[in-house]
Amino acid sequence: MNKKLVKWFEDAWYKEMYISAWLMPWSMLYVDAIRLRRFLYRIGVLKKTRLPVPVIIVGNITVGGTGKTPLVIWMVEFLKQNGYKPGVISRGYAGAASTSPQAVTADSDPAQVGDEAVLLAKRCACPVVVGAERVAAGRQLLSSNACDVLISDDGLQHYALERDIEIVVIDGQRRFGNGYCLPVGPLREPPERVKHVDLVVVNGPNELLEGELPMHCKGQQLINLKTGERKLLSDFNGMACNAVAAIGNPARFYTQLAAADLDCQTHAFPDHHLFTAEDLQFKDSRPVLMTEKDAIKCARFASDQYWYLPIDAELPEAFSQQLLKLLKDKAHG
């Protein structure tokens, strides 16, 4: 989509800009279609498939990034520590693989399977399979791996896959924008959808509503993309840098760098943008800082000026306890 058009929609969704009245009927039709689709799944006209292990959906109801991937990485590690053998399925957004579903490793080509999937395979050290059809992806993963729980990165609206636990992640700063569904607002489903999930996680320091649990994403070290050298983020205090981001909400990354007292010239790209070396050829010799997801796509042409910031999620004990209880209490096929 054209960058200017994307910016227009984001302003309309999150900055209370006036929306032309002619868009509202499309939003109403969209909501009606969403509700009808859910109803057809509920009464069995559209079929759901249950896999032989528990399925946990980590999703959102808004367009753009909310912090699902750091939560999935945290959950994989947490479940391993508690005796589970997790696997991860994902859509593989922006991947161009000719076969689907497809297993993903840390060495897979992000142009084929998507940047988030490669990041998950790298950080989770567990089986990862991508595919537009989540049921097929889950079946392939289970056919060749001894996993006893599946985590679906995104897929809240993919109702063909029966799920045992639903977790919604909300951007604590942007939340639901203007509160309308597409195309008038950023919502994939009406706000009341959140009332019907098992856990609601808010990414960011903002005030929580009743029943919501906080998640904080922190990064302390920058890693050189070419050499692997590590430096504290504080080592770059006051330094002039270029900061690039091709994520759903680049402002979150830029704010984190600014909070560390970095003087960054920011360069935002569309979410999942497949970088080329030319994209990062700036007219200066400043370090280029990026997210870990973007680093996945820049490794093949990295220079020693490229640094990325790994992010780790922090969640409260209440989330850990509720997740384990849900896994034990849910009935599985």
Short mmCIF file of C-alpha atoms in Angstrom, two decimals, residues 52-187:
data_model
loop_
_atom_site.label_atom_id
_atom_site.label_comp_id
_atom_site.label_asym_id
_atom_site.label_seq_id
_atom_site.Cartn_x
_atom_site.Cartn_y
_atom_site.Cartn_z
CA PRO A 52 -4.86 -33.63 19.30
CA VAL A 53 -2.98 -31.22 21.58
CA PRO A 54 -4.02 -27.98 23.32
CA VAL A 55 -3.95 -24.91 21.07
CA ILE A 56 -3.20 -21.45 22.43
CA ILE A 57 -4.00 -18.47 20.20
CA VAL A 58 -1.98 -15.29 20.75
CA GLY A 59 -3.67 -12.61 18.68
CA ASN A 60 -5.09 -9.12 18.57
CA ILE A 61 -8.18 -7.36 17.27
CA THR A 62 -6.37 -4.41 15.69
CA VAL A 63 -4.39 -4.00 12.50
CA GLY A 64 -0.65 -3.66 13.05
CA GLY A 65 1.78 -4.80 15.70
CA THR A 66 0.85 -5.02 19.37
CA GLY A 67 3.69 -7.16 20.75
CA LYS A 68 2.47 -10.69 20.07
CA THR A 69 5.87 -12.06 19.04
CA PRO A 70 7.71 -11.17 22.30
CA LEU A 71 4.84 -12.77 24.21
CA VAL A 72 5.03 -15.96 22.14
CA ILE A 73 8.79 -16.17 22.75
CA TRP A 74 8.24 -15.70 26.50
CA MET A 75 5.49 -18.35 26.54
CA VAL A 76 7.61 -20.94 24.73
CA GLU A 77 10.39 -20.57 27.27
CA PHE A 78 7.95 -20.57 30.19
CA LEU A 79 6.18 -23.71 29.00
CA LYS A 80 9.50 -25.49 28.48
CA GLN A 81 10.46 -24.65 32.06
CA ASN A 82 7.20 -26.21 33.22
CA GLY A 83 7.67 -29.52 31.41
CA TYR A 84 5.79 -28.85 28.17
CA LYS A 85 7.05 -29.40 24.63
CA PRO A 86 5.66 -26.43 22.66
CA GLY A 87 5.56 -25.84 18.93
CA VAL A 88 4.64 -22.63 17.11
CA ILE A 89 2.51 -22.11 14.02
CA SER A 90 2.21 -18.84 12.15
CA ARG A 91 0.86 -17.49 8.91
CA GLY A 92 4.29 -16.53 7.64
CA TYR A 93 3.07 -13.08 6.65
CA ALA A 94 4.84 -11.51 3.64
CA GLY A 95 6.55 -14.79 2.81
CA ALA A 96 6.51 -15.95 -0.81
CA ALA A 97 7.07 -19.69 -0.36
CA SER A 98 5.73 -21.82 -3.22
CA THR A 99 4.78 -24.65 -0.85
CA SER A 100 2.61 -24.36 2.24
CA PRO A 101 2.71 -25.30 5.06
CA GLN A 102 6.46 -25.15 5.50
CA ALA A 103 8.84 -25.83 8.40
CA VAL A 104 10.99 -22.89 9.47
CA THR A 105 14.48 -22.83 10.94
CA ALA A 106 16.74 -20.03 12.11
CA ASP A 107 18.45 -20.22 8.70
CA SER A 108 15.28 -20.00 6.59
CA ASP A 109 14.92 -17.20 4.06
CA PRO A 110 12.59 -14.51 5.48
CA ALA A 111 11.58 -13.61 1.93
CA GLN A 112 10.08 -17.11 1.67
CA VAL A 113 8.60 -17.74 5.11
CA GLY A 114 8.29 -14.26 6.64
CA ASP A 115 10.49 -12.32 9.04
CA GLU A 116 8.51 -13.08 12.21
CA ALA A 117 8.63 -16.82 11.58
CA VAL A 118 12.42 -16.82 11.23
CA LEU A 119 12.72 -14.72 14.38
CA LEU A 120 10.51 -17.20 16.25
CA ALA A 121 12.57 -20.16 15.05
CA LYS A 122 15.77 -18.38 16.09
CA ARG A 123 14.62 -17.28 19.53
CA CYS A 124 12.31 -20.13 20.53
CA ALA A 125 14.48 -23.12 19.59
CA CYS A 126 11.34 -25.18 19.05
CA PRO A 127 9.50 -26.48 15.96
CA VAL A 128 7.97 -23.68 13.85
CA VAL A 129 5.70 -24.18 10.84
CA VAL A 130 4.08 -21.48 8.70
CA GLY A 131 1.03 -21.69 6.52
CA ALA A 132 -2.03 -19.67 5.60
CA GLU A 133 -4.18 -22.59 6.77
CA ARG A 134 -3.45 -22.94 10.48
CA VAL A 135 -4.99 -26.41 10.68
CA ALA A 136 -2.67 -27.74 7.97
CA ALA A 137 0.31 -26.02 9.61
CA GLY A 138 -0.54 -27.59 12.96
CA ARG A 139 -0.99 -31.04 11.48
CA GLN A 140 2.36 -30.88 9.68
CA LEU A 141 4.15 -29.72 12.82
CA LEU A 142 2.63 -32.50 14.94
CA SER A 143 3.32 -35.15 12.31
CA SER A 144 7.07 -34.77 12.69
CA ASN A 145 7.54 -33.36 16.21
CA ALA A 146 6.65 -34.65 19.68
CA CYS A 147 4.94 -31.45 20.81
CA ASP A 148 2.23 -31.48 23.45
CA VAL A 149 0.98 -27.89 23.05
CA LEU A 150 0.73 -25.55 20.06
CA ILE A 151 0.98 -21.76 20.15
CA SER A 152 -0.49 -19.91 17.18
CA ASP A 153 1.22 -16.57 16.59
CA ASP A 154 -1.79 -14.56 15.43
CA GLY A 155 -4.82 -16.41 14.11
CA LEU A 156 -7.48 -15.08 16.50
CA GLN A 157 -9.79 -14.64 13.51
CA HIS A 158 -8.86 -18.02 11.96
CA TYR A 159 -11.85 -19.84 13.41
CA ALA A 160 -11.35 -23.02 11.39
CA LEU A 161 -8.75 -23.97 14.01
CA GLU A 162 -10.42 -24.95 17.28
CA ARG A 163 -8.64 -23.35 20.20
CA ASP A 164 -8.41 -24.07 23.90
CA ILE A 165 -7.03 -20.75 25.11
CA GLU A 166 -7.31 -17.30 23.53
CA ILE A 167 -4.94 -14.49 24.53
CA VAL A 168 -5.39 -10.98 23.15
CA VAL A 169 -2.51 -8.49 23.16
CA ILE A 170 -3.38 -4.78 23.23
CA ASP A 171 -1.03 -1.90 22.44
CA GLY A 172 -1.11 0.06 25.70
CA GLN A 173 -0.55 3.40 23.96
CA ARG A 174 -2.84 3.11 20.94
CA ARG A 175 -5.35 0.59 22.34
CA PHE A 176 -8.34 0.47 19.91
CA GLY A 177 -7.75 3.82 18.19
CA ASN A 178 -11.05 5.48 17.34
CA GLY A 179 -12.95 2.31 18.27
CA TYR A 180 -14.31 1.54 14.79
CA CYS A 181 -13.80 -1.52 12.61
CA LEU A 182 -12.12 -1.47 9.21
CA PRO A 183 -11.92 0.64 7.12
CA VAL A 184 -13.07 3.50 9.39
CA GLY A 185 -10.94 2.29 12.28
CA PRO A 186 -8.15 -0.20 13.01
CA LEU A 187 -10.30 -2.98 14.49
#
